Amino acid sequence: MGAIRAVLLAASQNRWLRERASRYRFVRKSVARFMPGELLDDAISAAQDLKTKNIESVLTHLGENVSDRREAERVSTHYLQVLEKLHTENLATEISIKLTQLGLDLSPETCEQNLRRLFLKESPAKTLWIDMEASGYVDNTLAIYRKILADFPNAGICLQAYLYRTKADVESLLSMKPCIRLVKGAYSESPVAAFRTKREIDANYFALAQSLLRGQTTGVVRRVAFATHDPKLIRQITEFASAQGISRKQVEVQMLYGIQRTEQVRLAGGGWRSGVLIAYGSYWYPWFVRRLAERPANLSLLLRNLVSD
Ligand SMILES: Cc1cc2nc3c(=O)[nH]c(=O)nc-3n(C[C@H](O)[C@H](O)[C@H](O)COP(=O)(O)OP(=O)(O)OC[C@H]3O[C@@H](n4cnc5c(N)ncnc54)[C@H](O)[C@@H]3O)c2cc1C
């Protein structure tokens, strides 16, 4: 892992920095590059705009590691309101949730209860996505996912290609017909758990992508979404799909709001399924710093905004 990436990932966990970051206008201006605003209405407007470009959307309310039972319940209630609002606005937009936001640190039972409230409300025609967090959470997250999937076939889980275990996790889920969003992984992981080099991570990503696409074709995978901005991987995946005779509408690429916008439009225009994850909310600090870690060149955005302030 690059030294800058390691420093940024450590900074993303730093409470002192988190409490101070939002006081600076140049930081808030930089955050605006990756989220349309802090309010749900800002996210909904962005989703409406994407819809006009034939781009699908997924909303996520920023927050993680909630340590208070009532706060976890409030997050769940907020998402219920989001589902209601999306219904009223007639948007096909889905939602994606971090289990630590619903109380996973308090107890898996509390978290599952909060999550079930959302599945009971969500339309079965839409996938309700569960994010994957740092590797220490994978076992608990998958255990909850399996229980939920047994009752709600529209449950989706994010899996991370940087973890050695992911291949086995995919295989263990196939008998349940999962929906899987494949990412590279955004956390700082030890070499005991995760591939370290981009070459290894990308190779594992592509190998997993091929088996997930095959699984979707044979029906053991209900839906697969490739959440990456990596142009080389996207090319490999789309070329593989074409060679296998898989239709473009069966190949879905998801990106983050504000990143690779031209590519999002190009994919949608070419008939591939193109989606964008839109984050909103005031708890943006750790999320934003992880975006900097993914591409340290984004630090120049911070510097430019600092100089122009
Ligand atoms: C829809 C979606 C959902 C996600 N959910 C999760 C999750 O639940 N758990 C999890 O661990 N991770 C999640 N991630 C993050 C993911 O793990 C990666 O950290 C992130 O997508 C960057 O990796 P990459 O695949 O784009 O490839 P990289 O190799 O990091 O980047 C490839 C290229 O993409 C562009 N790029 C990548 N990131 C940025 C950026 N921040 N700013 C500007 N350009 C960039 C650059 O051109 C870069 O060269 C999610 C990502 C997406 C898109």
Short mmCIF file of C-alpha atoms and ligand atoms in Angstrom, two decimals:
data_model
loop_
_atom_site.label_atom_id
_atom_site.label_comp_id
_atom_site.label_asym_id
_atom_site.label_seq_id
_atom_site.Cartn_x
_atom_site.Cartn_y
_atom_site.Cartn_z
CA MET A 1 0.00 0.00 0.00
CA GLY A 2 1.38 3.46 -0.91
CA ALA A 3 2.61 5.55 2.00
CA ILE A 4 0.18 8.41 1.21
CA ARG A 5 -2.75 5.99 1.01
CA ALA A 6 -1.78 4.51 4.39
CA VAL A 7 -1.55 7.96 6.01
CA LEU A 8 -4.91 9.00 4.53
CA LEU A 9 -6.63 5.80 5.67
CA ALA A 10 -5.27 6.39 9.19
CA ALA A 11 -6.47 10.01 9.00
CA SER A 12 -9.96 8.81 8.00
CA GLN A 13 -10.26 7.23 11.49
CA ASN A 14 -8.97 10.28 13.36
CA ARG A 15 -11.63 11.90 15.52
CA TRP A 16 -9.65 15.12 16.14
CA LEU A 17 -9.35 15.75 12.40
CA ARG A 18 -12.99 14.78 11.83
CA GLU A 19 -14.22 17.33 14.36
CA ARG A 20 -12.16 20.11 12.78
CA ALA A 21 -12.44 19.35 9.05
CA SER A 22 -15.96 20.69 8.55
CA ARG A 23 -14.95 24.11 9.92
CA TYR A 24 -12.88 24.80 6.83
CA ARG A 25 -14.57 26.14 3.74
CA PHE A 26 -11.92 24.74 1.38
CA VAL A 27 -12.57 21.23 2.76
CA ARG A 28 -16.34 21.59 2.36
CA LYS A 29 -15.83 22.87 -1.20
CA SER A 30 -13.70 19.79 -1.98
CA VAL A 31 -16.29 17.43 -0.49
CA ALA A 32 -18.88 18.96 -2.83
CA ARG A 33 -17.02 17.33 -5.75
CA PHE A 34 -18.16 13.90 -4.45
CA MET A 35 -21.63 14.61 -3.05
CA PRO A 36 -24.45 16.82 -4.31
CA GLY A 37 -25.21 18.10 -0.78
CA GLU A 38 -25.85 17.07 2.79
CA LEU A 39 -29.64 16.84 2.48
CA LEU A 40 -31.82 14.00 1.22
CA ASP A 41 -33.41 16.47 -1.22
CA ASP A 42 -29.98 17.20 -2.71
CA ALA A 43 -29.46 13.47 -3.30
CA ILE A 44 -32.96 13.08 -4.80
CA SER A 45 -32.37 15.96 -7.24
CA ALA A 46 -29.11 14.33 -8.30
CA ALA A 47 -30.94 11.01 -8.82
CA GLN A 48 -33.58 12.77 -10.94
CA ASP A 49 -30.89 14.37 -13.03
CA LEU A 50 -29.12 11.02 -13.56
CA LYS A 51 -32.42 9.43 -14.56
CA THR A 52 -32.66 11.85 -17.51
CA LYS A 53 -29.32 10.40 -18.70
CA ASN A 54 -30.57 6.83 -18.32
CA ILE A 55 -28.28 6.33 -15.31
CA GLU A 56 -29.64 4.46 -12.29
CA SER A 57 -28.90 5.53 -8.72
CA VAL A 58 -28.40 4.23 -5.20
CA LEU A 59 -28.58 6.49 -2.14
CA THR A 60 -26.57 6.16 1.03
CA HIS A 61 -26.86 8.29 4.15
CA LEU A 62 -23.36 8.84 5.45
CA GLY A 63 -22.58 7.48 8.88
CA GLU A 64 -20.89 4.50 10.51
CA ASN A 65 -20.13 2.93 13.89
CA VAL A 66 -23.25 4.10 15.69
CA SER A 67 -22.85 3.20 19.37
CA ASP A 68 -26.24 4.25 20.72
CA ARG A 69 -29.33 2.07 20.35
CA ARG A 70 -31.69 5.00 19.79
CA GLU A 71 -29.37 6.53 17.20
CA ALA A 72 -29.32 3.21 15.28
CA GLU A 73 -33.12 3.19 15.37
CA ARG A 74 -33.19 6.80 14.14
CA VAL A 75 -31.00 5.82 11.17
CA SER A 76 -33.39 2.99 10.35
CA THR A 77 -36.37 5.37 10.63
CA HIS A 78 -34.59 7.85 8.37
CA TYR A 79 -34.14 5.16 5.70
CA LEU A 80 -37.85 4.27 5.99
CA GLN A 81 -38.60 7.90 5.16
CA VAL A 82 -36.16 7.72 2.25
CA LEU A 83 -37.98 4.67 0.85
CA GLU A 84 -41.29 6.49 1.22
CA LYS A 85 -39.95 9.56 -0.54
CA LEU A 86 -38.45 7.56 -3.42
CA HIS A 87 -41.83 5.89 -3.86
CA THR A 88 -43.63 9.27 -3.91
CA GLU A 89 -41.12 10.67 -6.40
CA ASN A 90 -41.58 7.56 -8.57
CA LEU A 91 -37.84 6.92 -8.64
CA ALA A 92 -36.34 3.46 -9.21
CA THR A 93 -33.45 4.56 -6.96
CA GLU A 94 -32.26 1.96 -4.45
CA ILE A 95 -30.54 2.35 -1.08
CA SER A 96 -27.29 1.02 0.36
CA ILE A 97 -26.62 0.70 4.07
CA LYS A 98 -23.71 0.17 6.44
CA LEU A 99 -24.61 -2.31 9.17
CA THR A 100 -22.55 -0.43 11.78
CA GLN A 101 -24.96 2.45 11.16
CA LEU A 102 -27.83 0.19 12.17
CA GLY A 103 -26.17 -0.92 15.40
CA LEU A 104 -23.88 -3.83 14.47
CA ASP A 105 -21.37 -2.70 17.12
CA LEU A 106 -24.13 -2.80 19.75
CA SER A 107 -25.41 -6.26 18.84
CA PRO A 108 -26.09 -8.23 15.66
CA GLU A 109 -29.70 -8.74 16.86
CA THR A 110 -30.37 -4.98 17.16
CA CYS A 111 -28.83 -4.45 13.75
CA GLU A 112 -30.88 -7.22 12.14
CA GLN A 113 -34.10 -5.86 13.64
CA ASN A 114 -33.39 -2.40 12.22
CA LEU A 115 -32.52 -3.90 8.87
CA ARG A 116 -35.66 -6.05 8.69
CA ARG A 117 -37.80 -2.91 9.10
CA LEU A 118 -36.28 -1.64 5.85
CA PHE A 119 -36.72 -4.88 3.93
CA LEU A 120 -40.37 -5.01 4.96
CA LYS A 121 -40.85 -1.56 3.44
CA GLU A 122 -38.69 -1.86 0.31
CA SER A 123 -40.28 -2.98 -2.96
CA PRO A 124 -39.27 -6.59 -3.77
CA ALA A 125 -38.50 -5.40 -7.30
CA LYS A 126 -35.58 -3.31 -6.02
CA THR A 127 -32.35 -4.54 -4.47
CA LEU A 128 -31.61 -3.26 -0.98
CA TRP A 129 -27.81 -3.19 -0.74
CA ILE A 130 -25.68 -3.87 2.32
CA ASP A 131 -22.23 -2.26 2.28
CA MET A 132 -19.15 -4.18 3.36
CA GLU A 133 -16.96 -2.50 5.97
CA ALA A 134 -13.51 -3.36 7.37
CA SER A 135 -12.54 -7.06 7.46
CA GLY A 136 -13.36 -7.46 11.16
CA TYR A 137 -17.03 -7.03 10.23
CA VAL A 138 -17.20 -9.50 7.34
CA ASP A 139 -18.28 -12.58 9.34
CA ASN A 140 -21.08 -10.75 11.17
CA THR A 141 -22.19 -8.93 8.04
CA LEU A 142 -22.39 -12.16 6.04
CA ALA A 143 -24.21 -13.96 8.87
CA ILE A 144 -26.89 -11.24 8.90
CA TYR A 145 -26.99 -11.18 5.10
CA ARG A 146 -27.66 -14.93 4.95
CA LYS A 147 -30.56 -14.64 7.41
CA ILE A 148 -32.06 -11.71 5.55
CA LEU A 149 -31.57 -13.30 2.12
CA ALA A 150 -33.47 -16.38 3.26
CA ASP A 151 -36.53 -14.14 3.72
CA PHE A 152 -35.89 -11.37 1.17
CA PRO A 153 -34.49 -12.50 -2.22
CA ASN A 154 -33.88 -8.84 -3.13
CA ALA A 155 -31.11 -8.47 -0.51
CA GLY A 156 -27.77 -7.42 -1.99
CA ILE A 157 -24.32 -7.59 -0.43
CA CYS A 158 -21.07 -5.83 -1.25
CA LEU A 159 -17.98 -8.09 -1.47
CA GLN A 160 -14.39 -6.88 -1.66
CA ALA A 161 -11.91 -8.27 -4.20
CA TYR A 162 -8.90 -7.31 -2.07
CA LEU A 163 -9.78 -9.95 0.55
CA TYR A 164 -8.37 -13.47 0.02
CA ARG A 165 -11.56 -14.94 1.48
CA THR A 166 -13.96 -13.38 -1.04
CA LYS A 167 -13.73 -16.21 -3.59
CA ALA A 168 -14.83 -18.68 -0.89
CA ASP A 169 -17.51 -16.26 0.36
CA VAL A 170 -18.97 -16.02 -3.15
CA GLU A 171 -19.03 -19.81 -3.48
CA SER A 172 -20.70 -20.21 -0.09
CA LEU A 173 -23.49 -17.82 -1.11
CA LEU A 174 -24.33 -19.33 -4.51
CA SER A 175 -26.87 -21.84 -3.18
CA MET A 176 -28.89 -18.83 -1.91
CA LYS A 177 -28.97 -16.91 -5.22
CA PRO A 178 -27.36 -13.71 -3.94
CA CYS A 179 -27.24 -10.20 -5.39
CA ILE A 180 -23.60 -9.13 -5.27
CA ARG A 181 -21.93 -5.75 -5.72
CA LEU A 182 -18.24 -6.35 -6.32
CA VAL A 183 -15.74 -3.66 -5.21
CA LYS A 184 -11.98 -3.61 -4.73
CA GLY A 185 -12.26 -2.57 -1.06
CA ALA A 186 -11.74 0.78 0.66
CA TYR A 187 -10.20 0.00 4.06
CA SER A 188 -6.72 -0.45 5.42
CA GLU A 189 -6.21 -4.23 5.67
CA SER A 190 -3.27 -6.33 6.81
CA PRO A 191 -1.42 -8.61 4.36
CA VAL A 192 -2.77 -11.53 6.38
CA ALA A 193 -6.27 -10.73 5.10
CA ALA A 194 -5.84 -8.90 1.83
CA PHE A 195 -3.91 -8.62 -1.42
CA ARG A 196 -1.70 -5.55 -1.31
CA THR A 197 -0.77 -4.69 -4.89
CA LYS A 198 -3.06 -3.21 -7.52
CA ARG A 199 -2.00 -5.96 -9.92
CA GLU A 200 -3.12 -8.72 -7.53
CA ILE A 201 -6.35 -6.96 -6.54
CA ASP A 202 -7.28 -6.28 -10.17
CA ALA A 203 -6.53 -9.89 -11.17
CA ASN A 204 -8.73 -11.20 -8.36
CA TYR A 205 -11.45 -8.68 -9.27
CA PHE A 206 -11.53 -9.85 -12.89
CA ALA A 207 -11.50 -13.54 -11.93
CA LEU A 208 -14.43 -12.95 -9.54
CA ALA A 209 -16.23 -10.83 -12.14
CA GLN A 210 -16.07 -13.62 -14.71
CA SER A 211 -17.43 -16.23 -12.32
CA LEU A 212 -20.19 -13.86 -11.12
CA LEU A 213 -21.25 -13.09 -14.69
CA ARG A 214 -21.31 -16.81 -15.47
CA GLY A 215 -23.33 -17.34 -12.28
CA GLN A 216 -25.80 -14.67 -13.34
CA THR A 217 -26.19 -16.38 -16.71
CA THR A 218 -26.83 -19.80 -15.17
CA GLY A 219 -29.15 -18.28 -12.53
CA VAL A 220 -27.16 -18.99 -9.34
CA VAL A 221 -26.49 -15.26 -9.00
CA ARG A 222 -29.62 -13.12 -9.08
CA ARG A 223 -27.81 -9.87 -9.90
CA VAL A 224 -24.21 -8.70 -10.09
CA ALA A 225 -23.05 -5.09 -10.15
CA PHE A 226 -19.44 -4.10 -10.76
CA ALA A 227 -18.71 -1.10 -8.59
CA THR A 228 -15.48 0.28 -9.97
CA HIS A 229 -14.14 3.33 -11.80
CA ASP A 230 -11.25 1.38 -13.26
CA PRO A 231 -11.39 1.82 -17.07
CA LYS A 232 -9.16 -1.20 -17.71
CA LEU A 233 -11.32 -3.53 -15.61
CA ILE A 234 -14.50 -2.16 -17.13
CA ARG A 235 -13.09 -2.85 -20.59
CA GLN A 236 -12.05 -6.39 -19.61
CA ILE A 237 -15.49 -7.11 -18.12
CA THR A 238 -17.49 -5.70 -21.03
CA GLU A 239 -15.27 -7.51 -23.57
CA PHE A 240 -15.64 -10.77 -21.63
CA ALA A 241 -19.44 -10.32 -21.53
CA SER A 242 -19.61 -9.63 -25.28
CA ALA A 243 -17.45 -12.68 -26.03
CA GLN A 244 -19.79 -14.83 -23.90
CA GLY A 245 -22.87 -13.46 -25.68
CA ILE A 246 -24.14 -11.83 -22.47
CA SER A 247 -26.49 -8.97 -23.28
CA ARG A 248 -25.40 -5.43 -22.38
CA LYS A 249 -28.38 -4.97 -20.06
CA GLN A 250 -27.04 -7.87 -17.95
CA VAL A 251 -23.77 -6.03 -17.30
CA GLU A 252 -24.02 -3.36 -14.64
CA VAL A 253 -21.31 -0.90 -13.63
CA GLN A 254 -21.77 1.34 -10.60
CA MET A 255 -19.61 4.35 -9.77
CA LEU A 256 -19.55 7.03 -7.11
CA TYR A 257 -21.19 10.39 -7.66
CA GLY A 258 -18.81 12.86 -9.26
CA ILE A 259 -16.18 10.31 -10.36
CA GLN A 260 -15.71 9.38 -14.04
CA ARG A 261 -18.92 11.14 -15.09
CA THR A 262 -18.10 10.87 -18.80
CA GLU A 263 -17.63 7.11 -18.46
CA GLN A 264 -20.98 6.79 -16.64
CA VAL A 265 -22.73 8.51 -19.55
CA ARG A 266 -20.75 6.56 -22.16
CA LEU A 267 -21.76 3.22 -20.61
CA ALA A 268 -25.43 4.19 -20.36
CA GLY A 269 -25.37 5.47 -23.97
CA GLY A 270 -23.81 2.19 -25.13
CA GLY A 271 -26.68 0.16 -23.67
CA TRP A 272 -24.83 -1.14 -20.59
CA ARG A 273 -26.46 -0.79 -17.18
CA SER A 274 -24.87 2.26 -15.56
CA GLY A 275 -25.49 3.35 -11.96
CA VAL A 276 -24.21 5.89 -9.48
CA LEU A 277 -24.02 5.74 -5.69
CA ILE A 278 -25.00 9.11 -4.24
CA ALA A 279 -23.91 9.81 -0.68
CA TYR A 280 -25.42 12.58 1.43
CA GLY A 281 -25.47 13.63 5.09
CA SER A 282 -23.28 15.58 7.45
CA TYR A 283 -21.05 12.69 8.59
CA TRP A 284 -18.90 12.87 5.47
CA TYR A 285 -15.38 13.09 6.92
CA PRO A 286 -14.25 9.39 6.99
CA TRP A 287 -16.01 8.71 3.70
CA PHE A 288 -14.40 11.73 2.01
CA VAL A 289 -10.90 10.86 3.27
CA ARG A 290 -11.31 7.30 1.93
CA ARG A 291 -12.06 8.89 -1.48
CA LEU A 292 -8.77 10.83 -1.19
CA ALA A 293 -6.94 7.62 -0.26
CA GLU A 294 -8.28 5.88 -3.38
CA ARG A 295 -6.75 8.57 -5.53
CA PRO A 296 -4.18 10.70 -3.71
CA ALA A 297 -4.18 12.98 -6.80
CA ASN A 298 -7.50 14.22 -5.33
CA LEU A 299 -5.37 16.01 -2.72
CA SER A 300 -4.61 18.56 -5.43
CA LEU A 301 -8.33 19.43 -5.38
CA LEU A 302 -8.02 20.26 -1.66
CA LEU A 303 -4.92 22.34 -2.31
CA ARG A 304 -6.55 24.22 -5.20
CA ASN A 305 -9.56 25.03 -3.01
CA LEU A 306 -7.27 26.09 -0.15
CA VAL A 307 -5.35 28.48 -2.41
CA SER A 308 -8.49 29.93 -4.03
CA ASP A 309 -10.25 30.48 -0.67
C1 LIG B 1 -20.98 2.04 -6.03
C2 LIG B 1 -19.84 1.78 -5.10
C3 LIG B 1 -20.06 1.18 -3.88
C4 LIG B 1 -18.99 0.92 -3.02
N1 LIG B 1 -19.21 0.27 -1.84
C5 LIG B 1 -18.17 -0.12 -1.08
C6 LIG B 1 -18.36 -0.92 0.09
O1 LIG B 1 -19.48 -1.24 0.48
N2 LIG B 1 -17.24 -1.32 0.78
C7 LIG B 1 -15.96 -0.98 0.37
O2 LIG B 1 -14.99 -1.40 1.01
N3 LIG B 1 -15.78 -0.19 -0.71
C8 LIG B 1 -16.82 0.25 -1.43
N4 LIG B 1 -16.62 1.02 -2.54
C9 LIG B 1 -15.26 1.59 -2.78
C10 LIG B 1 -14.34 0.62 -3.51
O3 LIG B 1 -13.97 -0.42 -2.65
C11 LIG B 1 -13.05 1.32 -3.99
O4 LIG B 1 -12.36 1.85 -2.89
C12 LIG B 1 -13.29 2.44 -4.99
O5 LIG B 1 -14.30 2.12 -5.87
C13 LIG B 1 -12.00 2.74 -5.77
O6 LIG B 1 -11.59 1.61 -6.46
P1 LIG B 1 -11.76 1.43 -8.05
O7 LIG B 1 -12.38 0.11 -8.28
O8 LIG B 1 -12.45 2.58 -8.63
O9 LIG B 1 -10.26 1.27 -8.58
P2 LIG B 1 -8.92 2.09 -8.35
O10 LIG B 1 -7.82 1.19 -8.80
O11 LIG B 1 -8.84 2.65 -6.97
O12 LIG B 1 -9.07 3.27 -9.34
C14 LIG B 1 -9.08 3.11 -10.74
C15 LIG B 1 -9.24 4.48 -11.39
O13 LIG B 1 -10.52 5.02 -11.06
C16 LIG B 1 -10.44 6.41 -10.77
N5 LIG B 1 -10.77 6.64 -9.35
C17 LIG B 1 -10.89 5.70 -8.40
N6 LIG B 1 -11.23 6.26 -7.21
C18 LIG B 1 -11.28 7.58 -7.42
C19 LIG B 1 -11.55 8.69 -6.60
N7 LIG B 1 -11.84 8.57 -5.30
N8 LIG B 1 -11.51 9.94 -7.16
C20 LIG B 1 -11.24 10.10 -8.47
N9 LIG B 1 -10.97 9.07 -9.30
C21 LIG B 1 -10.99 7.84 -8.80
C22 LIG B 1 -9.01 6.81 -11.09
O14 LIG B 1 -8.94 7.21 -12.43
C23 LIG B 1 -8.25 5.53 -10.87
O15 LIG B 1 -7.05 5.47 -11.58
C24 LIG B 1 -17.66 1.31 -3.40
C25 LIG B 1 -17.45 1.89 -4.65
C26 LIG B 1 -18.50 2.13 -5.49
C27 LIG B 1 -18.22 2.74 -6.83
#
